[in-house]
mmCIF file with all atom_site columns, C-alpha atoms in Angstrom:
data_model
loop_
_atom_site.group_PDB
_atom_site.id
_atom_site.type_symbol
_atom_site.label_atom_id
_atom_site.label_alt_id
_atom_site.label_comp_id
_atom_site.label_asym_id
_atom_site.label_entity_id
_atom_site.label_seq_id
_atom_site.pdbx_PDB_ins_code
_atom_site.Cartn_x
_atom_site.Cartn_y
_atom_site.Cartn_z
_atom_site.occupancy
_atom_site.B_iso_or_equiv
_atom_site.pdbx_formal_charge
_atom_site.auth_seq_id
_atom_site.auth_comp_id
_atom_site.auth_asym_id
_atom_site.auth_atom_id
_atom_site.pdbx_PDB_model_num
ATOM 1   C CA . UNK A 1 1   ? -1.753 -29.386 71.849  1.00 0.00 ? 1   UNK A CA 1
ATOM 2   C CA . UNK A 1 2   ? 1.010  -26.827 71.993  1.00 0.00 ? 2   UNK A CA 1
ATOM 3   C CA . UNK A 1 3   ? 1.565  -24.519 74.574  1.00 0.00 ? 3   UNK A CA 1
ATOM 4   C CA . UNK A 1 4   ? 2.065  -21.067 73.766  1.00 0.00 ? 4   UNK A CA 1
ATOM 5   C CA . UNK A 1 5   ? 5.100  -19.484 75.794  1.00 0.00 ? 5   UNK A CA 1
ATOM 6   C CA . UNK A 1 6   ? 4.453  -15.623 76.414  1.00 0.00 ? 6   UNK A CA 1
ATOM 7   C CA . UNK A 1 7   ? 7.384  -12.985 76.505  1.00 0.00 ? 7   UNK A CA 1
ATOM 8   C CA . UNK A 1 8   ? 8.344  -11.851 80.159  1.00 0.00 ? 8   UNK A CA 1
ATOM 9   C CA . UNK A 1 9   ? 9.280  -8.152  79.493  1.00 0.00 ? 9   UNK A CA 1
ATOM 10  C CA . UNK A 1 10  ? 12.104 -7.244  81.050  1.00 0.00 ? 10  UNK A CA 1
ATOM 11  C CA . UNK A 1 11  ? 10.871 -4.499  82.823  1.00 0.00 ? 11  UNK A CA 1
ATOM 12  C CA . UNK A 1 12  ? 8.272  -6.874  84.521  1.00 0.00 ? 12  UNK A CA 1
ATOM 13  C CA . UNK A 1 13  ? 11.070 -8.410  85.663  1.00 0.00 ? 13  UNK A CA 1
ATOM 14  C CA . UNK A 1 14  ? 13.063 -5.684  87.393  1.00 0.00 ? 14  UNK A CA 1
ATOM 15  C CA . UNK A 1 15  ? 9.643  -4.581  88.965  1.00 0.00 ? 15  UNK A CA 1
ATOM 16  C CA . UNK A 1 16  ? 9.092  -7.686  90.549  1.00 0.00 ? 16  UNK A CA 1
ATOM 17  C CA . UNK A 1 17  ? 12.423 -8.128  91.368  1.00 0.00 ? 17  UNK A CA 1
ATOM 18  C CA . UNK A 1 18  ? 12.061 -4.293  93.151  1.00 0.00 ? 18  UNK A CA 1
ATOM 19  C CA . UNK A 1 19  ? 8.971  -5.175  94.935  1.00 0.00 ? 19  UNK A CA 1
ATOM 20  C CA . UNK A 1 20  ? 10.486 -8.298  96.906  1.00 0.00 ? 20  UNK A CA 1
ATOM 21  C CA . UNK A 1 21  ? 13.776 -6.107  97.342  1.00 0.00 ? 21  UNK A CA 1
ATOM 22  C CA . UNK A 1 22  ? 11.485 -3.684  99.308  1.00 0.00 ? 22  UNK A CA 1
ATOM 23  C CA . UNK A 1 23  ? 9.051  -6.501  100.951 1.00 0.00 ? 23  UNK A CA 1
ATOM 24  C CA . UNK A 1 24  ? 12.025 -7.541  102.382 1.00 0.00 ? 24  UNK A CA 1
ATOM 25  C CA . UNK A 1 25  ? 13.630 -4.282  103.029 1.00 0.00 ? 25  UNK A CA 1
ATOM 26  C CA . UNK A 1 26  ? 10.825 -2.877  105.162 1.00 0.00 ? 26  UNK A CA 1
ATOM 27  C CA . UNK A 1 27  ? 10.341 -6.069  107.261 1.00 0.00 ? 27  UNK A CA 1
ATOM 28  C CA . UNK A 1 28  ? 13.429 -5.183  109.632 1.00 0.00 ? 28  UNK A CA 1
ATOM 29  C CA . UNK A 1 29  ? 12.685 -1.627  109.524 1.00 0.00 ? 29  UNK A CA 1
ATOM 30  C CA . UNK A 1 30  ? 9.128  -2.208  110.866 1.00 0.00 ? 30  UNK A CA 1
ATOM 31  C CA . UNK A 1 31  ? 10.445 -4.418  113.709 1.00 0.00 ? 31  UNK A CA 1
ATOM 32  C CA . UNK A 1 32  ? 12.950 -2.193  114.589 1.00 0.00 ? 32  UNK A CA 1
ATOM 33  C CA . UNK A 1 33  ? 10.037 0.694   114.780 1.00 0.00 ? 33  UNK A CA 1
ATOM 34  C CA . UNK A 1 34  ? 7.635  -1.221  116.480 1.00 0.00 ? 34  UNK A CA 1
ATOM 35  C CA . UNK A 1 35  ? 10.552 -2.319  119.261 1.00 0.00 ? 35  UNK A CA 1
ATOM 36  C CA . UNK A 1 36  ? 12.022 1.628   119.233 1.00 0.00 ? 36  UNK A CA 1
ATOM 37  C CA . UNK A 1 37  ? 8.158  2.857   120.392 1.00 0.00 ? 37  UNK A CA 1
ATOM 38  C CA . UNK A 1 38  ? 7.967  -0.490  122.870 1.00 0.00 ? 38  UNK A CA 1
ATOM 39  C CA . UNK A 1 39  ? 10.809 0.726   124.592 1.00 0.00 ? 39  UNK A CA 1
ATOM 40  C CA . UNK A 1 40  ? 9.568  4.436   124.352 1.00 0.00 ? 40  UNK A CA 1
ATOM 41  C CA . UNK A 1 41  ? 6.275  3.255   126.244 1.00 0.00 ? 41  UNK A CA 1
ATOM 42  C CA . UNK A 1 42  ? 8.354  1.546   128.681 1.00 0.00 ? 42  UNK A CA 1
ATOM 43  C CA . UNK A 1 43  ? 11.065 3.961   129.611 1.00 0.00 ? 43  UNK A CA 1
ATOM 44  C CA . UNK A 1 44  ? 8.098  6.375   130.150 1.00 0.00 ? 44  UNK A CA 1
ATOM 45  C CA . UNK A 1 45  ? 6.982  4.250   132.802 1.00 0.00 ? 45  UNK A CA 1
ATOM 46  C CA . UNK A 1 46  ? 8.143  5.739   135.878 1.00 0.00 ? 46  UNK A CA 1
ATOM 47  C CA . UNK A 1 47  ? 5.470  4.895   138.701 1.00 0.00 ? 47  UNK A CA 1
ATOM 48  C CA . UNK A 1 48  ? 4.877  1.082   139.609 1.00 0.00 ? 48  UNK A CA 1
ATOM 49  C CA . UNK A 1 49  ? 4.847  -1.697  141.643 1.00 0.00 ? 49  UNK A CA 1
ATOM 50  C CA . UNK A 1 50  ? 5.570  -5.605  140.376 1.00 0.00 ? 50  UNK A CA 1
ATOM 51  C CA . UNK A 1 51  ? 4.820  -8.367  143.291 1.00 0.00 ? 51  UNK A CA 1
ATOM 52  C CA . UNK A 1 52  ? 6.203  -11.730 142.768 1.00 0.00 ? 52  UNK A CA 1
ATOM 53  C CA . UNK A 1 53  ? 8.239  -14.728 143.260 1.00 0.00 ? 53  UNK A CA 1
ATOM 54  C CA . UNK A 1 54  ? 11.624 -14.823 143.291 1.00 0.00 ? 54  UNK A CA 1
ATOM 55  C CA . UNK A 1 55  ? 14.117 -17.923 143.023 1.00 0.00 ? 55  UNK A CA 1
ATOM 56  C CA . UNK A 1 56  ? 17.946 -17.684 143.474 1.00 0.00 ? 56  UNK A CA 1
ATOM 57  C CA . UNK A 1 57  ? 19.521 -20.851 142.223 1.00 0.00 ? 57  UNK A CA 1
ATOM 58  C CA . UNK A 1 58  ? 23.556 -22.244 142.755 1.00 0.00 ? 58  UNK A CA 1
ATOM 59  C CA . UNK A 1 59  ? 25.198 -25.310 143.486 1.00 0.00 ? 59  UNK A CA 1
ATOM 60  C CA . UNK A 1 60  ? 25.966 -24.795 146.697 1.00 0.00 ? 60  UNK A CA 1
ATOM 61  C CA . UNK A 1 61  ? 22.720 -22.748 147.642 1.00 0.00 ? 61  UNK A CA 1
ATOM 62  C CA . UNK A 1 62  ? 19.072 -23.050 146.380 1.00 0.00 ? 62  UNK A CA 1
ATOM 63  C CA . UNK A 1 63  ? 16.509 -20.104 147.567 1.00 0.00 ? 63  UNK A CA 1
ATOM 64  C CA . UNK A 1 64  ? 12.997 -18.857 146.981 1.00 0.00 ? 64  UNK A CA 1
ATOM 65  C CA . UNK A 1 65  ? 10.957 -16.759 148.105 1.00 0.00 ? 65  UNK A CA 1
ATOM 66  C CA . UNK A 1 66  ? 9.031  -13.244 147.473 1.00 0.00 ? 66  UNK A CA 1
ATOM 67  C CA . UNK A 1 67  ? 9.341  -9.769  145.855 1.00 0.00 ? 67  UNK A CA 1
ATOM 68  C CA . UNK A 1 68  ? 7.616  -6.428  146.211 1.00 0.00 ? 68  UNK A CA 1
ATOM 69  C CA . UNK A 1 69  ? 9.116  -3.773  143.931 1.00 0.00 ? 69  UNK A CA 1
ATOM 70  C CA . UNK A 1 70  ? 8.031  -0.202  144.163 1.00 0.00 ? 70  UNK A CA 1
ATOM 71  C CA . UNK A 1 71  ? 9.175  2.097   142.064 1.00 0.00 ? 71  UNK A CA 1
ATOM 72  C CA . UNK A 1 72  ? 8.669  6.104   141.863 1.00 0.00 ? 72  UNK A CA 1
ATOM 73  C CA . UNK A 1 73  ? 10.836 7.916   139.341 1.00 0.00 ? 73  UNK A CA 1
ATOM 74  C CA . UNK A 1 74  ? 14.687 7.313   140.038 1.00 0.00 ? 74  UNK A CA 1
ATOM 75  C CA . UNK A 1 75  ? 13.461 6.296   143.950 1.00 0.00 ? 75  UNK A CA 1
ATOM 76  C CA . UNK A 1 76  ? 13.205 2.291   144.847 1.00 0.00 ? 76  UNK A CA 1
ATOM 77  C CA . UNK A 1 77  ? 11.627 0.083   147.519 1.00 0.00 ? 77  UNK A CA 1
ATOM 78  C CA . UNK A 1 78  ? 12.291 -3.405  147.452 1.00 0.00 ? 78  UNK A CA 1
ATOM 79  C CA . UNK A 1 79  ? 10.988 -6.215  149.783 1.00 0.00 ? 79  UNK A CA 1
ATOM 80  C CA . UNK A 1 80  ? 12.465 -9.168  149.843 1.00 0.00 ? 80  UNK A CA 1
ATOM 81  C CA . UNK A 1 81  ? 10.571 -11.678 152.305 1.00 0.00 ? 81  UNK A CA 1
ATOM 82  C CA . UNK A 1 82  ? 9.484  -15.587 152.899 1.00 0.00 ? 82  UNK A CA 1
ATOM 83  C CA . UNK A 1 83  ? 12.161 -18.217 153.208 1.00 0.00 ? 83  UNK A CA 1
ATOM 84  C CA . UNK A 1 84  ? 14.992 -17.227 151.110 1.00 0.00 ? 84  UNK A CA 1
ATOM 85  C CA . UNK A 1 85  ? 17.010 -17.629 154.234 1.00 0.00 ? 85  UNK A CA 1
ATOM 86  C CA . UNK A 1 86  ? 17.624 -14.150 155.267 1.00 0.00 ? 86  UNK A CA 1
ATOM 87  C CA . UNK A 1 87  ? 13.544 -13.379 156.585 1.00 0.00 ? 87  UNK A CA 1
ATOM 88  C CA . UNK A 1 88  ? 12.495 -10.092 155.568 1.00 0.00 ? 88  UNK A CA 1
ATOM 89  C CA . UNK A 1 89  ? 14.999 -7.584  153.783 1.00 0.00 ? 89  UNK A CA 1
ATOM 90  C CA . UNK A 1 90  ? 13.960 -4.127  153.017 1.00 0.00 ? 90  UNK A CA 1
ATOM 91  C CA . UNK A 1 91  ? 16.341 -2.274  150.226 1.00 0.00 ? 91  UNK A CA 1
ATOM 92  C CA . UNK A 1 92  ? 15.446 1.183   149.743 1.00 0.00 ? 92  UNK A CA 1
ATOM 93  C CA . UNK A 1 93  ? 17.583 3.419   147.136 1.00 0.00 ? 93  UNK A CA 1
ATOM 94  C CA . UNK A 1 94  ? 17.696 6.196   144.806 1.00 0.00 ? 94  UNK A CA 1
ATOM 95  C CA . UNK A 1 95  ? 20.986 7.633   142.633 1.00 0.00 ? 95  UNK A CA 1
ATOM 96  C CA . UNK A 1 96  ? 24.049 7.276   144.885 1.00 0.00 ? 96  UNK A CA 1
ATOM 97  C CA . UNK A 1 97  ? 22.737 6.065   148.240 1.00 0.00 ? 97  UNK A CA 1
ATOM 98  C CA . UNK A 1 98  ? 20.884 2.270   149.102 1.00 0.00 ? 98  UNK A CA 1
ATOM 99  C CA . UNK A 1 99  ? 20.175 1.302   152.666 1.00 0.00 ? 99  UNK A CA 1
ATOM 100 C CA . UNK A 1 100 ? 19.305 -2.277  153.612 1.00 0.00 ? 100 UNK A CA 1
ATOM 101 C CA . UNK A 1 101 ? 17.667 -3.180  157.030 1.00 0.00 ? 101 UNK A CA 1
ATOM 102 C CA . UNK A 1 102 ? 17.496 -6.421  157.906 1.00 0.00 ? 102 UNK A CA 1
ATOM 103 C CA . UNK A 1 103 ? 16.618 -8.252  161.101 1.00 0.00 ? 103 UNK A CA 1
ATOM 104 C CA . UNK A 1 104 ? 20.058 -7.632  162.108 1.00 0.00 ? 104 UNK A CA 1
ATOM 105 C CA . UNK A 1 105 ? 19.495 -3.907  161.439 1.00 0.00 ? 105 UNK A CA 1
ATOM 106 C CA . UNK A 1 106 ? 20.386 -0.664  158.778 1.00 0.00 ? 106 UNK A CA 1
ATOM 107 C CA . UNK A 1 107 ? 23.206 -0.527  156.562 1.00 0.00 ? 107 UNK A CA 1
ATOM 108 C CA . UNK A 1 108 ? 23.883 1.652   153.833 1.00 0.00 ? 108 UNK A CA 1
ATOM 109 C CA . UNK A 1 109 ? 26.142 1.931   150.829 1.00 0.00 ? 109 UNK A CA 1
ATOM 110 C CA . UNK A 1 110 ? 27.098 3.854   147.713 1.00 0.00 ? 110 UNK A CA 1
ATOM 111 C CA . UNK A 1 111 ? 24.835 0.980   145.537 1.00 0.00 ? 111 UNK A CA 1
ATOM 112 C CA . UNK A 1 112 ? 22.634 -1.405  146.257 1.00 0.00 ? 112 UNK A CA 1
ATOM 113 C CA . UNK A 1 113 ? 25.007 -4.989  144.867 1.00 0.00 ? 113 UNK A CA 1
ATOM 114 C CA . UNK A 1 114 ? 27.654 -4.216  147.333 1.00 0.00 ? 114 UNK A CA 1
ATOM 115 C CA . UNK A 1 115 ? 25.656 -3.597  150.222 1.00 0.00 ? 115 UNK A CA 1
ATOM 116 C CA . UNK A 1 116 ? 23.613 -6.755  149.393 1.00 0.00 ? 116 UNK A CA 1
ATOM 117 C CA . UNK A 1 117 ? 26.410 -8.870  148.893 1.00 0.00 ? 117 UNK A CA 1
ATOM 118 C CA . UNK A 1 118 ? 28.406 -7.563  151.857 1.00 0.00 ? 118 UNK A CA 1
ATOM 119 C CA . UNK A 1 119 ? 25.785 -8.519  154.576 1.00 0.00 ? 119 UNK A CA 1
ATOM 120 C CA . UNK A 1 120 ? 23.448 -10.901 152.620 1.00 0.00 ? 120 UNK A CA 1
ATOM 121 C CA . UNK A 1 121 ? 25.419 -12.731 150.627 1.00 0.00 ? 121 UNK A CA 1
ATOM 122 C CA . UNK A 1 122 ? 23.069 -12.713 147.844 1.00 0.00 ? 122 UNK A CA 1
ATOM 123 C CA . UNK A 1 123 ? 24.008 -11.141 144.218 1.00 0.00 ? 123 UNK A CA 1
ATOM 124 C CA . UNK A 1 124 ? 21.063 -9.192  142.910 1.00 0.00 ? 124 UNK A CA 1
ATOM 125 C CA . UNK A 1 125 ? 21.494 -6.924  140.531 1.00 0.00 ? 125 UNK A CA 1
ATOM 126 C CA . UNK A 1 126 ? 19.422 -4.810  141.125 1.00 0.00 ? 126 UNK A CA 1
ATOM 127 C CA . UNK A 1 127 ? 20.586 -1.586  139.294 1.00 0.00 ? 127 UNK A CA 1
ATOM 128 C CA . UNK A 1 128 ? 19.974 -3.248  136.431 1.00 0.00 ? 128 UNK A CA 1
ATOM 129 C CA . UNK A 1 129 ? 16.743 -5.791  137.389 1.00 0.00 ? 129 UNK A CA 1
ATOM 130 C CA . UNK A 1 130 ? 15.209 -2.231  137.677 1.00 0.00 ? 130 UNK A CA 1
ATOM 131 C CA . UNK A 1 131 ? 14.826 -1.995  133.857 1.00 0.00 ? 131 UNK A CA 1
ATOM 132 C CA . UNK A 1 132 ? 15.095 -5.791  132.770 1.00 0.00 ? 132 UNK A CA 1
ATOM 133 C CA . UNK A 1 133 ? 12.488 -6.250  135.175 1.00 0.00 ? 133 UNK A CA 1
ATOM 134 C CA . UNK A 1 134 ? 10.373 -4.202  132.441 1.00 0.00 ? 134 UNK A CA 1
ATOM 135 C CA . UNK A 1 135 ? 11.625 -6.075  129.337 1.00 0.00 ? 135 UNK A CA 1
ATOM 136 C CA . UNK A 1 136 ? 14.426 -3.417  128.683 1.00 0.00 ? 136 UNK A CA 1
ATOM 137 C CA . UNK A 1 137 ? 17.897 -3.223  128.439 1.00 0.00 ? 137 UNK A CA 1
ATOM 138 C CA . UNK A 1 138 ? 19.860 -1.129  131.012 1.00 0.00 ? 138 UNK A CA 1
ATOM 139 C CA . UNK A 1 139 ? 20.666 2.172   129.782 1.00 0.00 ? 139 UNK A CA 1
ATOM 140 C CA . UNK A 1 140 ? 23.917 2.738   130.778 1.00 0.00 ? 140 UNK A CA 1
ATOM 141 C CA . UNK A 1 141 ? 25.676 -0.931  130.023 1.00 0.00 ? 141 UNK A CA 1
ATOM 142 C CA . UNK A 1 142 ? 26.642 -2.315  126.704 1.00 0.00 ? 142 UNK A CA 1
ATOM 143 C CA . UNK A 1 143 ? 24.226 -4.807  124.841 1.00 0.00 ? 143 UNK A CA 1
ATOM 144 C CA . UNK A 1 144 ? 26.221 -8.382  123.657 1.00 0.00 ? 144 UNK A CA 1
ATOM 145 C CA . UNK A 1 145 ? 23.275 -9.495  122.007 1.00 0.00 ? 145 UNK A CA 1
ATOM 146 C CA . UNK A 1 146 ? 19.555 -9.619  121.631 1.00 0.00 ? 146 UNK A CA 1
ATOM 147 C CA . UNK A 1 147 ? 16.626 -11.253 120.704 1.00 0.00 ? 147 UNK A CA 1
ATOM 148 C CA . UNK A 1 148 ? 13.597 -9.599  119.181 1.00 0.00 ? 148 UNK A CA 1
ATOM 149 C CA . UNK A 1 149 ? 10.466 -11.112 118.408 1.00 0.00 ? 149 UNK A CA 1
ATOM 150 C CA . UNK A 1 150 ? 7.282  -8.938  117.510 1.00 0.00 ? 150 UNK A CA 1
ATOM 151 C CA . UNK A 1 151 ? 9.226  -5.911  119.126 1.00 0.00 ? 151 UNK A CA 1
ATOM 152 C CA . UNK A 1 152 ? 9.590  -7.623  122.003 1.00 0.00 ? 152 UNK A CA 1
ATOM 153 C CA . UNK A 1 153 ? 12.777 -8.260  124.008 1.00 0.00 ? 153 UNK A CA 1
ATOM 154 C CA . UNK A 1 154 ? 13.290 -11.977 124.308 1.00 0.00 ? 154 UNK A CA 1
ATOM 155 C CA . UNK A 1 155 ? 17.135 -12.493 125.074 1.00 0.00 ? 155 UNK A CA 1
ATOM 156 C CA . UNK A 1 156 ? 19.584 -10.003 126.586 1.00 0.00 ? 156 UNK A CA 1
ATOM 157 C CA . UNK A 1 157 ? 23.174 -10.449 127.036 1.00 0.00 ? 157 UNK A CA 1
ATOM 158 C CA . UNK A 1 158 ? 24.743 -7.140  129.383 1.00 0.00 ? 158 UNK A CA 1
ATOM 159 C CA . UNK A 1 159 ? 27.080 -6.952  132.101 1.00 0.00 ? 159 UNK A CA 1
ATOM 160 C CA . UNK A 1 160 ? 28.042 -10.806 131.731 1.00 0.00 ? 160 UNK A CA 1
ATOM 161 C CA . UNK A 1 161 ? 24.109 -11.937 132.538 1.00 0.00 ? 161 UNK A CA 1
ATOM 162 C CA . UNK A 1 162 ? 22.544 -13.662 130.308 1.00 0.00 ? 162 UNK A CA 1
ATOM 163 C CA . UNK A 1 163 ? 18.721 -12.585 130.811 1.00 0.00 ? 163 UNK A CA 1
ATOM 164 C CA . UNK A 1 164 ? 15.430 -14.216 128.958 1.00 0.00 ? 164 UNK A CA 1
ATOM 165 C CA . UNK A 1 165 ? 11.700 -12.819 128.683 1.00 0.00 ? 165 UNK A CA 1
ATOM 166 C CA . UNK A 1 166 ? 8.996  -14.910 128.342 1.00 0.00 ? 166 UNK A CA 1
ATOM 167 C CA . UNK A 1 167 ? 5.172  -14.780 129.119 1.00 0.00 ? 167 UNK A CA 1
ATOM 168 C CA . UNK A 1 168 ? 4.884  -11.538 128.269 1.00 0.00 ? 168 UNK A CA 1
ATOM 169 C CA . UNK A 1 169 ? 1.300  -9.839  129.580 1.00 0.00 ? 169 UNK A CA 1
ATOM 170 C CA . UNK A 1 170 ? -0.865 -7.211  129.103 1.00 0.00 ? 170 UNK A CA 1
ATOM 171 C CA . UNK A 1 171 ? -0.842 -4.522  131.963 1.00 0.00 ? 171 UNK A CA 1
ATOM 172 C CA . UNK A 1 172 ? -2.919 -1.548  131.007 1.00 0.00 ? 172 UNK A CA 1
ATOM 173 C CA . UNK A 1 173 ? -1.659 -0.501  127.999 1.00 0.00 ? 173 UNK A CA 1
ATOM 174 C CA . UNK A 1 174 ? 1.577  -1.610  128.407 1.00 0.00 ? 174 UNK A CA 1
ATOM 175 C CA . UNK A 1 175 ? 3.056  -5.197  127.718 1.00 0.00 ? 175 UNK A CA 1
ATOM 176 C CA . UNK A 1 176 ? 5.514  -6.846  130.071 1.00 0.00 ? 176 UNK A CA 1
ATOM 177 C CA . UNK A 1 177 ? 6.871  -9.715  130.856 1.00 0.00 ? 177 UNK A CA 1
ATOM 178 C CA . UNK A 1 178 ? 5.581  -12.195 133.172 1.00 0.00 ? 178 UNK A CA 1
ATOM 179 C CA . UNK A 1 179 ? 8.943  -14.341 133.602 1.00 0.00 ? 179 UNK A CA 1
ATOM 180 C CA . UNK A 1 180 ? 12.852 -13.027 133.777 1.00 0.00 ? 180 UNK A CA 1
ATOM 181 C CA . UNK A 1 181 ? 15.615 -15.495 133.983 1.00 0.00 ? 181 UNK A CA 1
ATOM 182 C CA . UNK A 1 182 ? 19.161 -14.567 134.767 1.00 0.00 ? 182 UNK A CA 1
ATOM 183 C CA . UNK A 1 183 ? 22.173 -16.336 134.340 1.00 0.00 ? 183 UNK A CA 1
ATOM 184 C CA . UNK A 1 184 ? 25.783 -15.941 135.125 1.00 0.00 ? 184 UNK A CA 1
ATOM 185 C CA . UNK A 1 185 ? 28.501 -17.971 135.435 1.00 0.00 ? 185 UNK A CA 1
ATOM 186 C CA . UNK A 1 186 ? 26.793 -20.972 138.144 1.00 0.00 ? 186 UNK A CA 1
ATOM 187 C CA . UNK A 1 187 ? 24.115 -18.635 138.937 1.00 0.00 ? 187 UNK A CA 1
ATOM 188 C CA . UNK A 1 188 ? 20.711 -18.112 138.194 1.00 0.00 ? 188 UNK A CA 1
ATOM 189 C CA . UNK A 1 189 ? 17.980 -15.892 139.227 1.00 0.00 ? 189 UNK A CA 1
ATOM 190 C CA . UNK A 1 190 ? 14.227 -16.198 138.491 1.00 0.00 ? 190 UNK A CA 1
ATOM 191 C CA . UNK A 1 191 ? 11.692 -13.533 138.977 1.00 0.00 ? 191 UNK A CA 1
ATOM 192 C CA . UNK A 1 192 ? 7.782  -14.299 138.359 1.00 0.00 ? 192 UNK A CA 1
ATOM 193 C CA . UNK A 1 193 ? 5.844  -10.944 138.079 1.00 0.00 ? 193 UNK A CA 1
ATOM 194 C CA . UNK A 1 194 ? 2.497  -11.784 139.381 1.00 0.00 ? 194 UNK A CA 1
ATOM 195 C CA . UNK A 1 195 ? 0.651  -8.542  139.769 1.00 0.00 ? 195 UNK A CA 1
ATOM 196 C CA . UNK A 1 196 ? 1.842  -4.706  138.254 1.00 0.00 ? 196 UNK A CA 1
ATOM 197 C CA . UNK A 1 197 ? -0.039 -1.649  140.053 1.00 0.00 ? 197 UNK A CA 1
ATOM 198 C CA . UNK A 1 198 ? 1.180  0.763   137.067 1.00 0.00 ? 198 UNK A CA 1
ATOM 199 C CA . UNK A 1 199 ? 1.654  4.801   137.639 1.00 0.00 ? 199 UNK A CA 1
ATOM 200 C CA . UNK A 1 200 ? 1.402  4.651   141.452 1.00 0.00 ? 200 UNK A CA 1
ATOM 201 C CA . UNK A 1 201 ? 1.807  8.027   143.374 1.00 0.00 ? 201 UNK A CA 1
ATOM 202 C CA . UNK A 1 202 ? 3.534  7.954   146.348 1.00 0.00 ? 202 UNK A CA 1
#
C-alpha cells in the first residue's frame, strides 16, 4: 500500500514556526510579571511581626537561639533571646539611629551592624534581613544574581551574602518564606519564620 505524502504549505509552516516563537516568548514575560506584582504585594507590606529561630553558624563559634521581629513602617524592634550566648538583646531602630540594650546596658549607633558587632560580636545584617526576611531583595544594594521560580525569589546574591528561600508559606494573602539561609565567607546565618502577625498597629 502506498502512502500518500501531503504538501506542507509554506505558510503553515511560518505560522507554526510564529506560534512556538511567541509560546516561548511570553513564558519569561509572564514570570517576570507574576514576580514584578509578588514583590509589589510585598514591599506594600509595612506592618508585621515574624517569630522564630535563629542559628548563627562559624568555625570557631556555633549559636542558636530566638527571634521576634516587629516591624511598623521604616521603625524596627528586634528581640534576640535564648542561648545564643549573649541572653536577651533588644535592637530597636528606624532611618539613622539603632540602640541596643543588653544586660550590660544601652548603646546606640548610626546603624544597627556596627553597633551589633561592636558590643556583641555577632554580624547580623540586619538592614538588609529586614527585606530578605520577606523574600525580597534590598532596595538600595546591587543584585549579583537570582533565582526565580514561580515568581518566587529562591537565590539572592547582594552585598557579598549569598541568601536562599525555601518553604515558602501562605500568610494571609501574602506568600513568604518559611526558611532564609545566609552565607558569607565562613559564615552562615539561619532564620526559621515560625509565626507572621501581618499589618500590626502599634
Amino acid at each position: 500500500m502506498r502512502t500518500r505524502n501531503f504538501p506542507f504549505h509554506p505558510r503553515c509552516t511560518l505560522l507554526l514556526l510564529s506560534l512556538l516563537l511567541s509560546a516561548c516568548a511570553t513564558t519569561p514575560a509572564l514570570l517576570d510579571s507574576e514576580w514584578a506584582k509578588h514583590q509589589q504585594d510585598l514591599a506594600a507590606l509595612s506592618h508585621w511581626t515574624m517569630h522564630g529561630k535563629i542559628a548563627i553558624r562559624h568555625p570557631d563559634n556555633n549559636q542558636s537561639g530566638y527571634i521576634e521581629w516587629q516591624q511598623v513602617e521604616n521603625a524596627y524592634q528586634i528581640r534576640l533571646y535564648g542561648p545564643l550566648g549573649q541572653g536577651n538583646i533588644l535592637i530597636e531602630g528606624k532611618p539613622g539611629l539603632t540602640s541596643l540594650t543588653t544586660q550590660d546596658g544601652r548603646f546606640s549607633a548610626s546603624n544597627p551592624e556596627t553597633l551589633l558587632l561592636q558590643q556583641t560580636g555577632m554580624n547580623l545584617p540586619v538592614s538588609d534581613l529586614l527585606y530578605w526576611v520577606k523574600g525580597l531583595p534590598a532596595p538600595n544594594a546591587e543584585i549579583s544574581a537570582q533565582t526565580l521560580l514561580q515568581g518566587r525569589l529562591q537565590q539572592l546574591t547582594q552585598n557579598q551574602w549569598s541568601i536562599n528561600f525555601s518553604d515558602y508559606q501562605a500568610i494571609g494573602k501574602q506568600i513568604l518564606p518559611g526558611k532564609i539561609q545566609l552565607q558569607r565567607d565562613q559564615l552562615t546565618i539561619i532564620v526559621l519564620a515560625k509565626n507572621w502577625t501581618l499589618d500590626t498597629l502599634p
